[in-house]
Short mmCIF file of C-alpha atoms in Angstrom, two decimals:
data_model
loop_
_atom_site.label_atom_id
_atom_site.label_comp_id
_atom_site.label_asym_id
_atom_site.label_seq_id
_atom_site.Cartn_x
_atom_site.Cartn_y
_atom_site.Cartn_z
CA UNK A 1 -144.26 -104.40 12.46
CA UNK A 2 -145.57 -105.91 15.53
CA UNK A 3 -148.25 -103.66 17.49
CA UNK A 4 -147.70 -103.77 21.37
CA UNK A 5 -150.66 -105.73 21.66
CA UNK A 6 -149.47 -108.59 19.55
CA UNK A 7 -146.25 -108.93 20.85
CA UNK A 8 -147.56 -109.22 24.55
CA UNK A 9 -149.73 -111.83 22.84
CA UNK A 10 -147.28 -113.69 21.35
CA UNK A 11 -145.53 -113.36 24.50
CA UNK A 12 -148.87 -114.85 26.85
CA UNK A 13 -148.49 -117.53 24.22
CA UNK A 14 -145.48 -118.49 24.27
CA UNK A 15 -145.41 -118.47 27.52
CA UNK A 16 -148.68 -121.02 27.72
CA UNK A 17 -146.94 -123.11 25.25
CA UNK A 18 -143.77 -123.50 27.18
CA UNK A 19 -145.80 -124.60 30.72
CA UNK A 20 -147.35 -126.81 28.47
CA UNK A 21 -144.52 -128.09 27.21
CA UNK A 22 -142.90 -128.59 30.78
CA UNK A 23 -146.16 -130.34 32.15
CA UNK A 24 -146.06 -133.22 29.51
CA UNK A 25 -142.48 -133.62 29.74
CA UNK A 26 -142.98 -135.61 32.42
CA UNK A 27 -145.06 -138.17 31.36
CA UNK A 28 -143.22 -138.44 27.84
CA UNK A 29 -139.84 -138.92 29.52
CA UNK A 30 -141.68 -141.81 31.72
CA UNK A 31 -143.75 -143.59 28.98
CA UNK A 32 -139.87 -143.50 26.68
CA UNK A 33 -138.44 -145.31 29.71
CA UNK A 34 -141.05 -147.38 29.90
CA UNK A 35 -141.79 -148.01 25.76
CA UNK A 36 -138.23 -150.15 25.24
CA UNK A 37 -136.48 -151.31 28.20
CA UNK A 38 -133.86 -154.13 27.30
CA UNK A 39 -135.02 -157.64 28.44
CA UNK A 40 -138.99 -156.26 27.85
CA UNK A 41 -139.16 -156.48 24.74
CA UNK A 42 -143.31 -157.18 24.77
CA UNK A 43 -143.90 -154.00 26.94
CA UNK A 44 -147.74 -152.90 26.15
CA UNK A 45 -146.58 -149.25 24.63
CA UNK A 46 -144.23 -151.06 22.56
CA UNK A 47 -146.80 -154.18 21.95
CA UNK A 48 -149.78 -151.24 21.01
CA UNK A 49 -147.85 -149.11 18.32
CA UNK A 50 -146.25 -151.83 17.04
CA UNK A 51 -149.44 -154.36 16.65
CA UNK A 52 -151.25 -151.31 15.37
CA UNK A 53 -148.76 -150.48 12.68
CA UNK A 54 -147.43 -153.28 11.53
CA UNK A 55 -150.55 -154.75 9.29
CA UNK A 56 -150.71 -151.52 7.90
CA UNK A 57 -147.26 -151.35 6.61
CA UNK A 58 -147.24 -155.23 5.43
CA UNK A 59 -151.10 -154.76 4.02
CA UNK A 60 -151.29 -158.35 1.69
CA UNK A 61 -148.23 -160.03 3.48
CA UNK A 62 -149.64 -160.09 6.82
CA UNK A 63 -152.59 -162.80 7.43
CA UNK A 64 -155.80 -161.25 7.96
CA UNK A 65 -157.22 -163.27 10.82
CA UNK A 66 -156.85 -166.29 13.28
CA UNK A 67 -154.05 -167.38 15.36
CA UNK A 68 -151.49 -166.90 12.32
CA UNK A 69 -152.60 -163.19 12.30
CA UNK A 70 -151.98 -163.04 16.86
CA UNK A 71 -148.74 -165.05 15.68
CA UNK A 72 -147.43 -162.82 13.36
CA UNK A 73 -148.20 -160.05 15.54
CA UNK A 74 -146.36 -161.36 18.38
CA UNK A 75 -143.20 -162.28 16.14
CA UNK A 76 -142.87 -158.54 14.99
CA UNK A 77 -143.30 -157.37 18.25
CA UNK A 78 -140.15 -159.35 19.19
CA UNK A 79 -138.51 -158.68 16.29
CA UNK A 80 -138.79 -154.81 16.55
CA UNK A 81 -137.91 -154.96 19.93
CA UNK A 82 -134.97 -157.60 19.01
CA UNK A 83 -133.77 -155.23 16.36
CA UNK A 84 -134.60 -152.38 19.00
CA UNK A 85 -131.68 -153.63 21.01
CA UNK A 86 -129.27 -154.37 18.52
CA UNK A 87 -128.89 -150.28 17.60
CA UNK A 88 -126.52 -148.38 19.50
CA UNK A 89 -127.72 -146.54 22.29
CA UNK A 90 -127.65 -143.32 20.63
CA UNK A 91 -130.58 -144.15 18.19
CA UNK A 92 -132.32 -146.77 20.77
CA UNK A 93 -132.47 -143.48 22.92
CA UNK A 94 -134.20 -142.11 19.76
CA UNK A 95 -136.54 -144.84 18.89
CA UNK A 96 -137.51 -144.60 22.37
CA UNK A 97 -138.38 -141.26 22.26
CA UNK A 98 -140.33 -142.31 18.83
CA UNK A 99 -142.59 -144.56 20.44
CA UNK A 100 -142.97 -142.70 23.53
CA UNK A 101 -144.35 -140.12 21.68
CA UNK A 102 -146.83 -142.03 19.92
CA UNK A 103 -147.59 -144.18 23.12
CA UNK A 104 -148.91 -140.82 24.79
CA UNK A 105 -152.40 -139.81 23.83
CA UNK A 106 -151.95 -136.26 23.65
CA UNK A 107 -148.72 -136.26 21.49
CA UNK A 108 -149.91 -139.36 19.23
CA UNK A 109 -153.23 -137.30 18.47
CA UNK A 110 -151.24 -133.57 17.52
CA UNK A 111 -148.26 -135.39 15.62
CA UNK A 112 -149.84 -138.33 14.34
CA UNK A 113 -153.52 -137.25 13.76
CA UNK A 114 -154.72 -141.00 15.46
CA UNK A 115 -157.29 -139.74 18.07
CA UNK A 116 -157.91 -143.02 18.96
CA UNK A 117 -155.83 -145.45 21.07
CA UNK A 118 -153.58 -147.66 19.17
CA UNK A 119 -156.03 -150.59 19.79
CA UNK A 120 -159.04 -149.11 18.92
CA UNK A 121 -157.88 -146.99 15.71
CA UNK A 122 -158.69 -148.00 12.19
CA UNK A 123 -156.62 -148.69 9.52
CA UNK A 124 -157.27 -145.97 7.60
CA UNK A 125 -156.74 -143.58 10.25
CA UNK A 126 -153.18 -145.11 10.37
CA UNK A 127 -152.52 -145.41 6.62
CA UNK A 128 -153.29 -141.81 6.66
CA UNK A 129 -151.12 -141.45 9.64
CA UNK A 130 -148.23 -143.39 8.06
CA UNK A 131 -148.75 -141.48 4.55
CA UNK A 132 -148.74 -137.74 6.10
CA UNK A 133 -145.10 -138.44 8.16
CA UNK A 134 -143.75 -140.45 4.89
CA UNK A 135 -144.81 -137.37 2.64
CA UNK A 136 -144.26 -134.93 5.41
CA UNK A 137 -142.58 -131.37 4.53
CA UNK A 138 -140.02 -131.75 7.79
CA UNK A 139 -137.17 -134.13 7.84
CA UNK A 140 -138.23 -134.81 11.73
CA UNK A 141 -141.53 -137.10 11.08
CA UNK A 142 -139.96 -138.34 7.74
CA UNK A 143 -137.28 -139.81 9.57
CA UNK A 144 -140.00 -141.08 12.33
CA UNK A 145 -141.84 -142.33 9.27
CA UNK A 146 -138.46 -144.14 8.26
CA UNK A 147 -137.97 -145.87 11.57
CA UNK A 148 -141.20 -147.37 11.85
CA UNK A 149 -141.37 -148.87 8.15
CA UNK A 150 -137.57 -150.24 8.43
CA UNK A 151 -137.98 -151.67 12.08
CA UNK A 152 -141.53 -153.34 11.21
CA UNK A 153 -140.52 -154.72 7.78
CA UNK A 154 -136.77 -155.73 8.95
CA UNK A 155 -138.48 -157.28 11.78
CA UNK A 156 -140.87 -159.15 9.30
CA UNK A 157 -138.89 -160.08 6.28
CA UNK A 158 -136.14 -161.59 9.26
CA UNK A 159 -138.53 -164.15 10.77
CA UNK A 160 -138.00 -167.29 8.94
CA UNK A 161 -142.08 -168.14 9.07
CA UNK A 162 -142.89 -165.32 6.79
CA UNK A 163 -140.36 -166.30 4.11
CA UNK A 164 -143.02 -168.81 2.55
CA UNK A 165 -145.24 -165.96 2.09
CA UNK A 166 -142.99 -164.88 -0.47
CA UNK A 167 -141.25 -168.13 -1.78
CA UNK A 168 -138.09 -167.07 -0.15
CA UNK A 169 -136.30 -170.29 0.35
CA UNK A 170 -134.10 -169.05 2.97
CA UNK A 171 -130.24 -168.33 2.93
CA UNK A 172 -128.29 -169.81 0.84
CA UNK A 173 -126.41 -172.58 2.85
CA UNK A 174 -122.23 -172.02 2.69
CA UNK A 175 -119.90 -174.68 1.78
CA UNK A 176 -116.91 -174.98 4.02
CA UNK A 177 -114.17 -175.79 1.00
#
């Protein structure tokens, strides 16, 4: 049984964590309207997460260096952003919210555990980023986890320059009979 000290505790707390909540509302709703906004598909929130990610997730597929690596990281950019657009706006609504979330510095450190910016973090710290949501006891950042792997490796495994990578020949070609 709660003591009248605790619950006016809890209550100061809650109460913190809810003006809290309401003062970075703000800036999450801005930096979602700002992370995918159709015809922008190279927007620098988008660009950061997505550049940051992406090698992870593709580890031996991706080239390590050199203008194929700033290549391939441009393509998947597009792609993702490409594939973004083609959801309906229900989930592009969500994958906004996604990336705003891990745009933001103070969100992207207390969900994701990456204290440093996208840019700047190392791989491991997004491997272990990437392997706590994927392994994750709530559906929420297994889902977020989901997202992220299908929209970097559909955006990857769709660009016909990393098919030789994997001796994919391409689509078969249809014969009009």
């Amino acid at each position: 049984m709660l003591t009248r000290r605790q619950f006016i505790k809890t209550g100061i707390a809650g109460g913190v964590l809810l003006a809290a909540a309401a003062i970075l509302q703000k800036p999450l709703d801005r930096a979602g309207k700002q992370a995918l906004v159709a015809g922008n598909p190279l927007d620098p929130s988008l660009r950061a997460v997505i550049t940051a990610i992406a090698p992870v997730l593709l580890q031996d597929a991706f080239p390590v260096a050199g203008p194929e690596r700033a290549a391939a990281l441009e393509r998947i950019a597009r792609g993702v952003a490409l594939a973004v657009g083609a959801l309906s706006a229900a989930a592009q609504k969500e994958v906004a919210e996604l990336f705003a979330l891990l745009a933001f510095a103070p969100t992207r450190v207390a969900v994701a555990g990456v204290t440093a910016s996208w840019d700047r973090a190392s791989a491991a710290d997004i491997e272990g980023f990437l392997r706590r949501w994927q392994h994750s006891r709530l559906d929420l950042l297994k889902s977020g986890y989901q997202a992220l792997h299908d929209l970097v490796l559909g955006a990857w495994y769709a660009d016909p320059q990393s098919w030789t990578a994997i001796a994919y020949p391409g689509p078969p070609v249809l014969v009009k009979s």
